[in-house]
Amino acid sequence: SIINVILSGGVGSRLWPLSRKSRPKQYLPIFEGETLFQKTVRRNQSFCQEILIVGNKDNYLLSRKDLNKAGVAHYREIIEACPRNTAAAIAFAAFSGDPRDILFVTPSDHLIQPGKAYSEAVNRAIQLAVEGHVVTFGLTPKSPETGFGYIEANGEEVVSFREKPDRPTAEVFVKSGDFFWNSGMFCSRAEVFLHELAKYEPEVYEKSLEAFNSLEGAFLSEELSLAIPSISVDYAVMERTDKIKMVSAAFDWSDMGSFESIYQYLSEQGYPKDDLGNMVIGTDLHTEFTGLTNTILIHTEDAILVLQKENAQEVKQIYERLEREK
Ligand code: GDD
Ligand code: MG
């Protein structure tokens, strides 16, 4: 069958203080009253017969709550004791069903406009996956972002895959016109994915299998999980496999990764900001800005963050420092 594997393991550190360990960004009900997790579930339901959540011990109750809200009663779950990155997370999913299952792997924290373009891309990806390919979705790049993977492609043929290039390289990629942003969604048969993983990262394959084999209910053992090398699927498989294909993703897509993308999204929704582009998120308190432009003020119960929109990537460092100081 076709399974929507929903990866829900990240903490969303660049969205602190909105996003917290106890409530990562995919569970924030700030998108037309829905969470990104709920939207993901609903968007993919019509393409898949099954839903499998690969989450962790800190967030699986939040996932269950969202599934319930989305009206989904039947789903499977695999609950990680500690995050071991996406290569392992997808391997668990692949071990858990039939080798011929089609895995449609999606992050839980992206905002995507469902519709004709989305359906066409997903259906084409499923078709290519049935034929034995590992399928990526390529978006037309808007800027030389360094937080994304880049796919060099000629139609559906992939020439190369480069995860998170440095800035000068990303600039060359975007200028060339031959590169696409990797959307972070993948589609392949379970057995094809596992074959490629075993070929390129045998240790990840073996240690993930060992951990999977000692599942207790839906829970993975911490001790066995810690032995799995932490590497993302992009480095482990996508940069190396010759079974890779790309379908072009002509739909609206945003990786709600930073306050800059949240700002962009809210602006498009007609959310208020002042004449100089300053925006307030999270409070009804009357707020004024003077002498500031493109500033975002985020107000939560126990923390306030004030940032220049252009510095949105630096919030991650704040989060990491606070974690260290805890
Ligand atoms: N279950 C589980 N376990 N999920 C995980 C883990 C883990 O250990 N680590 C990450 N995830 C989930 C995240 O919650 C997210 O939904 C998805 O897997 C991708 O992880 P990110 O950490 O957000 O990856 P990224 O944004 O740096 O890069 C990926 O996405 C980009 C597009 O947004 C790559 O695929 C890039 O190539 C791509 O451009
Ligand atoms: Mg991401």
Tab-separated table of C-alpha atoms and ligand atoms in Angstrom:
chain	number	residue	atom	x	y	z
A	1	SER	CA	0.000	0.000	0.000
A	2	ILE	CA	0.907	3.677	-0.168
A	3	ILE	CA	1.912	5.017	3.215
A	4	ASN	CA	2.287	8.642	4.249
A	5	VAL	CA	5.276	8.603	6.570
A	6	ILE	CA	5.112	11.808	8.583
A	7	LEU	CA	8.397	12.820	10.166
A	8	SER	CA	7.903	14.809	13.318
A	9	GLY	CA	11.148	15.017	15.169
A	10	GLY	CA	12.500	18.546	14.972
A	11	VAL	CA	12.269	21.205	17.682
A	12	GLY	CA	12.014	24.302	15.466
A	13	SER	CA	14.755	26.156	17.320
A	14	ARG	CA	14.649	29.127	14.926
A	15	LEU	CA	11.108	29.868	16.045
A	16	TRP	CA	11.873	30.272	19.750
A	17	PRO	CA	10.000	31.438	21.862
A	18	LEU	CA	6.897	30.455	19.865
A	19	SER	CA	8.281	26.978	19.304
A	20	ARG	CA	9.395	25.096	22.420
A	21	LYS	CA	10.672	21.636	23.167
A	22	SER	CA	7.342	20.966	24.838
A	23	ARG	CA	5.497	22.336	21.789
A	24	PRO	CA	7.494	22.354	18.559
A	25	LYS	CA	6.365	24.550	15.694
A	26	GLN	CA	4.393	21.881	13.838
A	27	TYR	CA	1.919	21.808	16.752
A	28	LEU	CA	1.263	25.554	16.941
A	29	PRO	CA	-2.336	26.337	15.904
A	30	ILE	CA	-1.366	29.536	14.106
A	31	PHE	CA	-2.234	28.707	10.512
A	32	GLU	CA	-5.889	29.578	10.016
A	33	GLY	CA	-6.460	28.003	13.424
A	34	GLU	CA	-4.801	24.750	12.373
A	35	THR	CA	-1.371	23.327	13.030
A	36	LEU	CA	1.117	22.453	10.268
A	37	PHE	CA	0.931	18.837	11.453
A	38	GLN	CA	-2.862	18.738	10.965
A	39	LYS	CA	-2.551	20.363	7.568
A	40	THR	CA	0.046	17.769	6.545
A	41	VAL	CA	-2.216	14.897	7.562
A	42	ARG	CA	-5.210	16.308	5.715
A	43	ARG	CA	-3.265	17.259	2.597
A	44	ASN	CA	-1.944	13.750	2.018
A	45	GLN	CA	-4.902	11.626	3.083
A	46	SER	CA	-6.349	11.192	-0.393
A	47	PHE	CA	-3.092	9.818	-1.859
A	48	CYS	CA	-2.344	7.233	0.823
A	49	GLN	CA	-4.018	4.212	2.394
A	50	GLU	CA	-2.110	4.445	5.641
A	51	ILE	CA	-0.542	7.039	7.907
A	52	LEU	CA	2.596	6.318	9.898
A	53	ILE	CA	3.914	8.915	12.319
A	54	VAL	CA	7.595	8.725	13.202
A	55	GLY	CA	7.835	11.003	16.218
A	56	ASN	CA	9.431	10.951	19.626
A	57	LYS	CA	8.627	10.462	23.273
A	58	ASP	CA	8.285	14.215	23.884
A	59	ASN	CA	5.717	14.875	21.165
A	60	TYR	CA	3.678	11.758	20.384
A	61	LEU	CA	0.778	12.902	22.553
A	62	LEU	CA	0.669	16.170	20.595
A	63	SER	CA	0.590	14.137	17.362
A	64	ARG	CA	-2.250	11.995	18.675
A	65	LYS	CA	-4.229	15.082	19.642
A	66	ASP	CA	-3.763	16.580	16.168
A	67	LEU	CA	-4.701	13.323	14.434
A	68	ASN	CA	-7.844	13.237	16.500
A	69	LYS	CA	-8.629	16.842	15.560
A	70	ALA	CA	-8.058	16.008	11.895
A	71	GLY	CA	-10.585	13.182	12.266
A	72	VAL	CA	-8.038	10.394	11.703
A	73	ALA	CA	-8.774	7.292	13.777
A	74	HIS	CA	-6.462	4.762	12.126
A	75	TYR	CA	-2.736	5.306	12.028
A	76	ARG	CA	0.471	3.627	13.079
A	77	GLU	CA	3.239	5.226	15.099
A	78	ILE	CA	6.900	4.692	15.842
A	79	ILE	CA	8.138	6.591	18.862
A	80	GLU	CA	11.838	7.429	19.094
A	81	ALA	CA	13.624	7.561	22.441
A	82	CYS	CA	16.061	10.115	21.041
A	83	PRO	CA	16.313	11.753	17.620
A	84	ARG	CA	18.769	9.940	15.308
A	85	ASN	CA	18.033	12.088	12.257
A	86	THR	CA	16.017	11.384	9.141
A	87	ALA	CA	17.924	8.454	7.569
A	88	ALA	CA	17.145	6.326	10.631
A	89	ALA	CA	13.589	7.684	10.992
A	90	ILE	CA	12.749	6.647	7.426
A	91	ALA	CA	14.496	3.297	7.884
A	92	PHE	CA	12.194	2.493	10.841
A	93	ALA	CA	9.211	3.249	8.626
A	94	ALA	CA	10.597	1.048	5.859
A	95	PHE	CA	11.230	-1.869	8.244
A	96	SER	CA	7.734	-1.657	9.680
A	97	GLY	CA	5.641	-2.750	6.712
A	98	ASP	CA	5.759	-4.687	3.473
A	99	PRO	CA	8.954	-4.270	1.407
A	100	ARG	CA	6.821	-3.323	-1.592
A	101	ASP	CA	4.996	-0.540	0.229
A	102	ILE	CA	5.344	2.900	-1.284
A	103	LEU	CA	6.604	5.352	1.318
A	104	PHE	CA	5.546	8.937	0.737
A	105	VAL	CA	7.748	10.658	3.287
A	106	THR	CA	6.787	14.169	4.315
A	107	PRO	CA	7.997	16.593	6.969
A	108	SER	CA	5.288	17.756	9.361
A	109	ASP	CA	6.300	21.404	9.461
A	110	HIS	CA	5.836	22.751	5.944
A	111	LEU	CA	3.075	24.919	4.555
A	112	ILE	CA	1.908	23.724	1.146
A	113	GLN	CA	-1.003	24.826	-0.972
A	114	PRO	CA	-2.889	21.659	-1.873
A	115	GLY	CA	-4.532	21.652	-5.283
A	116	LYS	CA	-4.029	20.490	-8.838
A	117	ALA	CA	-0.271	21.118	-9.031
A	118	TYR	CA	0.277	19.267	-5.762
A	119	SER	CA	-1.849	16.272	-6.801
A	120	GLU	CA	-0.096	15.997	-10.144
A	121	ALA	CA	3.345	16.059	-8.552
A	122	VAL	CA	2.475	13.488	-5.878
A	123	ASN	CA	0.800	11.150	-8.347
A	124	ARG	CA	3.777	11.315	-10.695
A	125	ALA	CA	6.147	10.684	-7.780
A	126	ILE	CA	4.173	7.607	-6.738
A	127	GLN	CA	4.287	6.290	-10.294
A	128	LEU	CA	8.078	6.730	-10.485
A	129	ALA	CA	8.452	5.111	-7.054
A	130	VAL	CA	6.491	2.055	-8.227
A	131	GLU	CA	9.013	1.778	-11.071
A	132	GLY	CA	11.842	1.587	-8.525
A	133	HIS	CA	13.060	5.156	-8.248
A	134	VAL	CA	13.804	7.345	-5.264
A	135	VAL	CA	11.838	10.485	-6.010
A	136	THR	CA	12.479	14.030	-4.828
A	137	PHE	CA	10.358	17.143	-5.394
A	138	GLY	CA	12.173	20.166	-6.845
A	139	LEU	CA	11.076	23.765	-6.366
A	140	THR	CA	12.189	26.761	-8.382
A	141	PRO	CA	14.666	28.501	-6.059
A	142	LYS	CA	13.777	32.018	-4.952
A	143	SER	CA	17.096	32.924	-3.327
A	144	PRO	CA	20.506	31.367	-2.530
A	145	GLU	CA	19.251	29.828	0.745
A	146	THR	CA	21.872	27.719	2.467
A	147	GLY	CA	19.440	25.741	4.627
A	148	PHE	CA	18.156	23.639	1.720
A	149	GLY	CA	19.294	20.820	-0.511
A	150	TYR	CA	19.788	21.621	-4.215
A	151	ILE	CA	18.878	19.277	-7.067
A	152	GLU	CA	20.569	19.700	-10.420
A	153	ALA	CA	18.108	18.322	-12.924
A	154	ASN	CA	17.249	18.015	-16.540
A	155	GLY	CA	13.527	17.255	-16.604
A	156	GLU	CA	13.020	14.271	-14.294
A	157	GLU	CA	16.658	13.180	-14.614
A	158	VAL	CA	18.840	14.216	-11.704
A	159	VAL	CA	22.416	15.212	-12.481
A	160	SER	CA	23.451	15.821	-8.874
A	161	PHE	CA	22.075	16.438	-5.399
A	162	ARG	CA	23.886	18.837	-3.057
A	163	GLU	CA	22.712	19.188	0.521
A	164	LYS	CA	23.129	22.586	2.197
A	165	PRO	CA	25.832	24.228	0.055
A	166	ASP	CA	27.709	27.268	1.323
A	167	ARG	CA	26.563	30.723	0.257
A	168	PRO	CA	28.861	31.271	-2.773
A	169	THR	CA	28.006	27.800	-4.109
A	170	ALA	CA	24.269	28.387	-3.602
A	171	GLU	CA	24.592	31.670	-5.523
A	172	VAL	CA	26.204	29.881	-8.469
A	173	PHE	CA	23.487	27.190	-8.349
A	174	VAL	CA	20.625	29.676	-8.389
A	175	LYS	CA	22.174	31.744	-11.189
A	176	SER	CA	22.734	28.683	-13.389
A	177	GLY	CA	19.005	27.961	-13.654
A	178	ASP	CA	19.683	24.195	-13.577
A	179	PHE	CA	19.182	23.756	-9.824
A	180	PHE	CA	16.038	23.304	-7.775
A	181	TRP	CA	15.386	23.459	-4.042
A	182	ASN	CA	14.763	20.064	-2.507
A	183	SER	CA	11.321	20.244	-0.882
A	184	GLY	CA	12.192	17.701	1.810
A	185	MET	CA	9.515	15.212	0.655
A	186	PHE	CA	10.549	11.862	-0.820
A	187	CYS	CA	8.819	8.911	-2.357
A	188	SER	CA	10.115	5.382	-2.919
A	189	ARG	CA	9.379	1.717	-2.338
A	190	ALA	CA	10.450	0.614	1.132
A	191	GLU	CA	12.777	-2.059	-0.261
A	192	VAL	CA	14.412	0.368	-2.684
A	193	PHE	CA	15.120	2.863	0.082
A	194	LEU	CA	16.544	0.158	2.344
A	195	HIS	CA	18.703	-1.228	-0.452
A	196	GLU	CA	20.233	2.183	-1.072
A	197	LEU	CA	20.692	2.864	2.639
A	198	ALA	CA	22.419	-0.494	3.165
A	199	LYS	CA	24.643	0.228	0.172
A	200	TYR	CA	25.783	3.711	1.191
A	201	GLU	CA	25.395	3.748	4.984
A	202	PRO	CA	25.554	0.101	6.128
A	203	GLU	CA	26.022	1.063	9.751
A	204	VAL	CA	22.903	3.221	9.812
A	205	TYR	CA	21.018	0.352	8.173
A	206	GLU	CA	22.237	-2.306	10.608
A	207	LYS	CA	21.909	-0.290	13.814
A	208	SER	CA	18.458	0.974	12.796
A	209	LEU	CA	17.365	-2.605	12.137
A	210	GLU	CA	18.671	-3.716	15.523
A	211	ALA	CA	16.795	-0.922	17.256
A	212	PHE	CA	13.671	-1.632	15.231
A	213	ASN	CA	13.786	-5.340	16.068
A	214	SER	CA	13.551	-4.586	19.752
A	215	LEU	CA	10.513	-2.302	19.477
A	216	GLU	CA	8.272	-2.500	22.516
A	217	GLY	CA	4.861	-1.635	21.205
A	218	ALA	CA	5.559	1.593	19.359
A	219	PHE	CA	8.588	2.540	21.487
A	220	LEU	CA	12.240	2.264	20.458
A	221	SER	CA	14.933	1.515	22.997
A	222	GLU	CA	17.163	4.441	23.911
A	223	GLU	CA	20.283	2.328	24.313
A	224	LEU	CA	20.018	0.738	20.869
A	225	SER	CA	19.007	4.029	19.257
A	226	LEU	CA	22.081	5.835	20.560
A	227	ALA	CA	24.218	3.414	18.556
A	228	ILE	CA	22.730	4.634	15.266
A	229	PRO	CA	24.894	7.211	13.449
A	230	SER	CA	22.983	10.496	13.174
A	231	ILE	CA	22.856	11.500	9.522
A	232	SER	CA	20.117	13.017	7.398
A	233	VAL	CA	18.605	11.124	4.479
A	234	ASP	CA	19.892	13.861	2.190
A	235	TYR	CA	23.551	13.136	2.936
A	236	ALA	CA	23.057	9.407	3.486
A	237	VAL	CA	21.093	8.554	0.343
A	238	MET	CA	20.033	11.461	-1.860
A	239	GLU	CA	23.532	12.760	-2.609
A	240	ARG	CA	24.686	9.272	-3.640
A	241	THR	CA	21.927	7.133	-5.123
A	242	ASP	CA	21.685	6.685	-8.884
A	243	LYS	CA	17.991	5.741	-8.541
A	244	ILE	CA	17.106	9.354	-7.881
A	245	LYS	CA	14.489	11.245	-9.913
A	246	MET	CA	12.887	14.648	-9.490
A	247	VAL	CA	9.354	15.769	-10.134
A	248	SER	CA	8.894	19.484	-10.395
A	249	ALA	CA	6.905	21.024	-7.626
A	250	ALA	CA	4.848	23.828	-9.138
A	251	PHE	CA	2.826	24.352	-5.953
A	252	ASP	CA	3.123	27.036	-3.265
A	253	TRP	CA	5.546	25.804	-0.661
A	254	SER	CA	7.083	27.285	2.428
A	255	ASP	CA	9.333	25.647	4.941
A	256	MET	CA	8.128	27.614	7.961
A	257	GLY	CA	11.659	27.489	9.231
A	258	SER	CA	12.244	31.017	10.474
A	259	PHE	CA	10.452	34.195	11.496
A	260	GLU	CA	11.259	35.553	8.053
A	261	SER	CA	9.037	32.883	6.438
A	262	ILE	CA	6.348	33.343	9.116
A	263	TYR	CA	6.456	37.104	8.457
A	264	GLN	CA	6.143	36.496	4.737
A	265	TYR	CA	3.220	34.127	5.236
A	266	LEU	CA	1.378	36.430	7.637
A	267	SER	CA	1.911	39.432	5.329
A	268	GLU	CA	0.344	37.511	2.451
A	269	GLN	CA	-2.609	36.683	4.726
A	270	GLY	CA	-3.154	40.399	5.330
A	271	TYR	CA	-1.933	40.242	8.928
A	272	PRO	CA	-1.253	43.803	10.191
A	273	LYS	CA	2.128	45.512	10.235
A	274	ASP	CA	2.943	49.216	10.414
A	275	ASP	CA	4.080	51.457	7.545
A	276	LEU	CA	7.738	50.597	8.144
A	277	GLY	CA	7.133	46.855	8.098
A	278	ASN	CA	7.185	46.231	11.856
A	279	MET	CA	5.056	43.333	13.031
A	280	VAL	CA	3.771	42.081	16.387
A	281	ILE	CA	3.061	38.390	16.958
A	282	GLY	CA	1.420	36.816	19.965
A	283	THR	CA	-0.164	39.665	21.942
A	284	ASP	CA	-3.108	42.045	21.864
A	285	LEU	CA	-1.113	44.610	23.876
A	286	HIS	CA	-0.982	47.908	22.065
A	287	THR	CA	2.543	48.127	20.660
A	288	GLU	CA	4.302	51.002	18.897
A	289	PHE	CA	7.646	51.098	17.110
A	290	THR	CA	9.731	54.184	16.562
A	291	GLY	CA	12.958	54.443	14.611
A	292	LEU	CA	12.687	50.783	13.612
A	293	THR	CA	11.959	49.074	10.321
A	294	ASN	CA	11.196	45.423	9.543
A	295	THR	CA	11.292	44.523	13.210
A	296	ILE	CA	9.339	41.556	14.534
A	297	LEU	CA	8.232	41.429	18.152
A	298	ILE	CA	7.216	38.013	19.440
A	299	HIS	CA	5.415	37.897	22.747
A	300	THR	CA	4.690	34.713	24.687
A	301	GLU	CA	3.671	34.101	28.286
A	302	ASP	CA	7.221	33.855	29.604
A	303	ALA	CA	9.469	35.340	26.925
A	304	ILE	CA	9.761	38.210	24.460
A	305	LEU	CA	11.939	38.243	21.364
A	306	VAL	CA	12.640	41.359	19.307
A	307	LEU	CA	14.438	40.825	16.049
A	308	GLN	CA	15.303	42.420	12.763
A	309	LYS	CA	13.563	40.344	10.085
A	310	GLU	CA	16.837	39.869	8.184
A	311	ASN	CA	18.460	38.291	11.267
A	312	ALA	CA	15.873	35.553	11.521
A	313	GLN	CA	18.403	32.705	11.114
A	314	GLU	CA	20.274	33.822	14.251
A	315	VAL	CA	17.426	32.863	16.564
A	316	LYS	CA	18.787	29.314	16.443
A	317	GLN	CA	21.927	30.478	18.268
A	318	ILE	CA	19.812	32.094	20.975
A	319	TYR	CA	17.899	28.849	21.429
A	320	GLU	CA	21.107	26.848	21.613
A	321	ARG	CA	22.653	29.188	24.175
A	322	LEU	CA	19.543	28.987	26.353
A	323	GLU	CA	19.641	25.184	26.130
A	324	ARG	CA	23.300	25.189	27.226
A	325	GLU	CA	22.611	27.541	30.128
A	326	LYS	CA	19.693	25.448	31.419
B	1	GDD	N1	11.175	11.322	13.543
B	1	GDD	C1	12.178	12.141	13.316
B	1	GDD	N2	13.389	11.883	13.894
B	1	GDD	N3	11.984	13.208	12.530
B	1	GDD	C2	13.019	14.039	12.322
B	1	GDD	C3	14.296	13.829	12.912
B	1	GDD	C4	14.466	12.673	13.738
B	1	GDD	O1	15.531	12.408	14.295
B	1	GDD	N4	15.109	14.844	12.519
B	1	GDD	C5	14.361	15.657	11.736
B	1	GDD	N5	13.100	15.182	11.631
B	1	GDD	C6	11.973	15.740	10.865
B	1	GDD	C7	11.766	17.219	11.123
B	1	GDD	O2	10.790	17.413	12.128
B	1	GDD	C8	11.247	17.689	9.774
B	1	GDD	O3	9.846	17.488	9.670
B	1	GDD	C9	11.946	16.775	8.765
B	1	GDD	O4	12.298	15.607	9.503
B	1	GDD	C10	13.195	17.376	8.100
B	1	GDD	O5	14.150	17.699	9.087
B	1	GDD	P1	14.785	19.154	9.202
B	1	GDD	O6	15.728	19.153	10.342
B	1	GDD	O7	13.700	20.194	9.197
B	1	GDD	O8	15.620	19.224	7.853
B	1	GDD	P2	16.131	20.528	7.116
B	1	GDD	O9	15.043	21.535	7.037
B	1	GDD	O10	17.411	20.963	7.738
B	1	GDD	O11	16.470	20.001	5.634
B	1	GDD	C11	15.579	19.178	4.889
B	1	GDD	O12	14.451	19.913	4.424
B	1	GDD	C12	14.754	20.973	3.471
B	1	GDD	C13	13.455	21.620	3.047
B	1	GDD	O13	12.806	22.168	4.138
B	1	GDD	C14	16.388	18.594	3.729
B	1	GDD	O14	15.639	17.547	3.134
B	1	GDD	C15	16.747	19.662	2.691
B	1	GDD	O15	17.375	19.056	1.568
B	1	GDD	C16	15.481	20.381	2.244
B	1	GDD	O16	15.797	21.408	1.300
B	2	MG	MG	13.212	21.798	7.959
